[in-house]
């Protein structure tokens, strides 16, 4: 049974990989870059899917955990001379530890407390970066990047551009994250999370160690966030202005719009938050909307969509699709 | 380009149709090939800045002013028949977004050059990539000195003097003029504040934490505890307070100090933070009448490389102001330092573009022949544009009282500043009656008096390059 | 008269009330008895509007209660004392009582005052403890407080859910007696839910026996009490 | 000594404002079970309205009361348009669990901040403004010495004290106050007592809106007004409520004053750059040592 799920997930992951790879080949460099951001956001939103959608905990500080990943990655590259993929492994490890520490605190907290606390943590990042400026580079940050593609890859694929390489370098990690997420979603652990979310007391009566489960969720979610953060930093810089609070909010918006409880929703959400501003910008250009209005239109529209979603269709786009499908069965 | 080699690959995968689009490359572009963003009728320039968000106030006026100047140039027929189009992207001062907006400008808008980018933290995230692609990155609105070493960033040029340079000049002036006064500093804790500290140190002014120096968090505009910092300076008897902060923060500082009854003998404010209009607007919305806020500003020392926006006698100010009135379509076009800066960048850019397309210009030995030939054909290339700026730095016109010092060894803009004090009409006037411009570098070079004579502006307010 | 017809209430897939019909006569005590999970509390919660009926009809004084909010139902003269000494323990005794009359304090200031005095007379122990937090009271006192809170709204119909739960027999006796007095003297209609059938049937006029959400018997209390086969089948004694 | 005194006064005056913010947060938390992350967004918006009036030559006090009304109305609108429909959605699968019922309104409130900030940008071009004080904000002179506090500081402390007093009387002595407390503590019993809990909840939102718009009016004179400036104050107010206990009004107020003093002392004796670290450390200590806060009751903390 478990084996069958894995095969199915393997196929899904492979299709995902192939489709993105194809898109990476056919789209223009700008959209290749945007697509790589979609993948990074997708990984980041997955962390919210698990944390909030699957276990009912809300964090407004996923950006902070992304920063843990980003800074670890940058320090690994700059100080230890690692290459980026070695450093990413360290990033994930570091964020797992950070998530564990955060989880120990968080497991004691209910939703709004957790939201506020994580928000404060996210806000303290610039202070930390400045306080330990010699290590973290202050508000100027640390310069890192994916670098040039290895020769064997160029030989295999052909000449590739800067944005394209970003995308292709991110894709394997996004695929691994997806495969991991798919399996986790259907696993015993996934079911326990849902149980904790839906009824904490009932779950504990059923023999689930609620505290430990919550901490574990945090650890897993942090792993995703750390990976996303490392990739996001490798686009060019790791610094406080790369992981602002608004990043956490963007990811949360994506998660909610796409659908908090589905992996497909996480991807839809990532696509939305990346491409919606582009769409609005081009529309407000077409309709010749005054700059003063147009400048704020993306923020306005995504905020309105966020509220409409939670009020009218809390399950998000993916949830709506699912509902639609099951009704017509 | 390696299209043929990659074609066979893609056939293997079976995606033949999409091949060509997918194989973008960064290969070296020869100096005589046509570059993106330039056509027979148009030159596309790209700019990114915080148009919205916490860091936007004030700065969101610069792009409107630049566009106004370019619209003016276009109304006069453009440059060599080419009109200038300015594409502006809002990065909300978040580096993660800057990378995307830069990519959009490069790949979607296909800009010829980046111009006037605002934001040190954000520009760091893209400067490497822009340079690697050999895209001109001109007139960056940041005084962060690390940006302007051509060995690291060959295509990046500044639009300001560096914070270090300015602080060195102001520091020397204060030290000599007020040898017996206790001088302190209030600075925002970021690269700007720290660079200024470094410059003052090079001028021999150092400050003792908690005694003569106090910092506050950049971007909070004093909302957290500015009063305490001022009380500290007051309690320690600091007689001259230097402010290294943005204009809105300077405004809160002066107003808070006045509320606390703290009246140091002199305020000395780094130019970025000494915009009189911002100060008077903020004071005005606090219910302080213009006459009173003008009185508060009187005697405040600042430095500038350019004329004060309030200096109505200055021919550049008059000309730019008129263009602003006629062409600025921004939400807020009130005449101030930010608008003036935008105008000046538009002016400098126009000069540089004109010069590049002028067959009589000279370029570096390496490119001279090609670029002159290009100019004859009215072909604008990135290589020649950069070469022109680097080779003819001192010939590019600007409203500044100091020459642009671009060369093969530095891409810093202005090495010179003059020290002024605000008069009762909120115009910065030279402290010594006549304007003396001092120059120095961002390193340990000496501060000397400049003998540069600013050329007169043409009647049509277009650079003559 | 309270009239209930074919009432159905569901919790998700579970049908707690499965087509219940009976009437509670005015000025009488009707007791609803049945085993745990028979749907007794759900019945009261549906009448007072806390649960939404899936179908069926509830009428009180010829007006339908279906679809009305609890706060509106209270205002039509129906007071519900839910299970478990429902008082707000962080408020004082006086505040808990006052709360029950808040909605009519503007129009009937003097009557509210009177009603409060009356419940203090009814339960003198509450008067002594009026400044204490309700959380500091004993179980019996809290039940008295909950009933007082309901009484100050001047109800015509009192819905009482398991008033005897967890209380000492002597206290139960006192509370049941008070309810009985209120009914006989003031003409209050009472719908009393009890698991302790003997206590309830002793004072009630009519008895309704519920099992798994259905009415299995609706008889005068004395007859129900006497029917040993029903008792054995549904109450286990 | 002067430095110490000034730290105390600055801290108290700021603390008073944080106490107001905390008050607003606690009101909504108790009344509706929601942490309103949009609160200072609402305050920013009403302060911009006031500022616009003042710049159009209206008097401070007209602007002041208009701002309070705008704050009140915004609070009520948020409840009526967003939060009430949400709480009516208990049956949907997404909101079925208590954990999600705490989480979804937080997300909605973030959407509201987004809308308000974007609207402020569209309407006022995000112009950075100052904001006046109703009383002289020059340092008071006593016995020839300029004191380390201003008349405005005293005004802030005074007005906040009055607000706290009125709030206390309202909650302890009036029927509506009792109704609000009852609805917050046990909505079911409150409804069975004939209290219209949904109206009461809207009232909580409205009062909270008024309190936070007052906080906005009092805090902006010492900083600049822009769409984002009040974000920080929300974080500080939140921390204050956690320190004091999220379900306790006096707790939130005490938390506000504590935080005001802590920030002031960090500011004076360390550096402003350390403020956020200090807030974070303080928050974590409270959460680890006394998670229910100084005056909070134990059960609220857990889901």
Short mmCIF file of C-alpha atoms in Angstrom, two decimals, chain B residues 53-54 56-57 60 189 210 215-217 220-226 228-229 231-232 234 248-249 252 258-261 281-282 285-287 331-332 334, chain D residues 3 6 10 14 55 125-132 137-139 146 150 220-224 226 228 232 263-264 267-273 275-276:
data_model
loop_
_atom_site.label_atom_id
_atom_site.label_comp_id
_atom_site.label_asym_id
_atom_site.label_seq_id
_atom_site.Cartn_x
_atom_site.Cartn_y
_atom_site.Cartn_z
CA UNK B 53 5.94 51.09 1.03
CA UNK B 54 7.79 52.27 4.10
CA UNK B 56 8.93 55.41 -0.49
CA UNK B 57 8.09 58.87 0.89
CA UNK B 60 8.83 58.37 -5.05
CA UNK B 189 21.92 52.76 12.00
CA UNK B 210 26.28 57.65 24.75
CA UNK B 215 21.84 56.23 16.81
CA UNK B 216 18.30 55.33 15.89
CA UNK B 217 16.76 52.66 13.74
CA UNK B 220 11.38 54.19 11.86
CA UNK B 221 11.50 57.96 11.41
CA UNK B 222 12.06 58.33 15.10
CA UNK B 223 8.91 56.55 16.17
CA UNK B 224 10.85 54.63 18.77
CA UNK B 225 12.56 56.83 21.28
CA UNK B 226 14.23 59.63 19.38
CA UNK B 228 15.77 59.82 24.59
CA UNK B 229 18.65 60.08 22.17
CA UNK B 231 18.06 64.10 25.82
CA UNK B 232 21.29 62.17 26.00
CA UNK B 234 21.60 67.48 25.61
CA UNK B 248 11.78 63.08 7.25
CA UNK B 249 13.85 61.79 10.15
CA UNK B 252 11.23 64.74 13.47
CA UNK B 258 12.64 71.94 19.98
CA UNK B 259 9.92 70.33 22.05
CA UNK B 260 12.51 69.17 24.54
CA UNK B 261 13.95 72.65 24.78
CA UNK B 281 5.72 70.05 4.99
CA UNK B 282 6.09 67.88 8.06
CA UNK B 285 1.14 69.24 9.02
CA UNK B 286 2.05 69.47 12.70
CA UNK B 287 0.43 72.87 12.77
CA UNK B 331 1.16 62.73 -7.88
CA UNK B 332 3.30 65.16 -5.92
CA UNK B 334 6.25 70.08 -5.26
CA UNK D 3 18.83 60.82 32.01
CA UNK D 6 13.83 61.36 31.26
CA UNK D 10 9.43 59.02 28.15
CA UNK D 14 4.95 55.93 25.57
CA UNK D 55 -4.22 70.62 6.85
CA UNK D 125 0.02 59.22 -2.08
CA UNK D 126 1.70 57.81 1.03
CA UNK D 127 2.81 61.35 1.79
CA UNK D 128 4.88 61.55 4.91
CA UNK D 129 3.33 63.97 7.35
CA UNK D 130 3.76 65.22 10.84
CA UNK D 131 0.93 65.47 13.28
CA UNK D 132 0.24 68.28 15.71
CA UNK D 137 4.87 70.28 23.26
CA UNK D 138 7.77 72.36 24.50
CA UNK D 139 9.66 71.07 27.51
CA UNK D 146 13.57 72.68 31.46
CA UNK D 150 6.68 68.00 27.90
CA UNK D 220 2.08 60.22 15.61
CA UNK D 221 3.15 63.63 16.94
CA UNK D 222 6.44 62.09 18.06
CA UNK D 223 7.02 60.35 14.74
CA UNK D 224 5.89 60.81 11.18
CA UNK D 226 2.95 57.27 6.69
CA UNK D 228 3.51 51.89 7.48
CA UNK D 232 5.77 48.78 14.92
CA UNK D 263 11.91 50.22 25.63
CA UNK D 264 12.78 53.59 27.08
CA UNK D 267 16.90 53.16 24.35
CA UNK D 268 18.71 55.30 26.89
CA UNK D 269 21.15 52.84 28.37
CA UNK D 270 21.77 50.54 25.42
CA UNK D 271 20.86 51.45 21.86
CA UNK D 272 17.67 51.74 19.81
CA UNK D 273 18.93 48.95 17.59
CA UNK D 275 14.83 47.44 21.07
CA UNK D 276 13.45 44.65 18.97
#
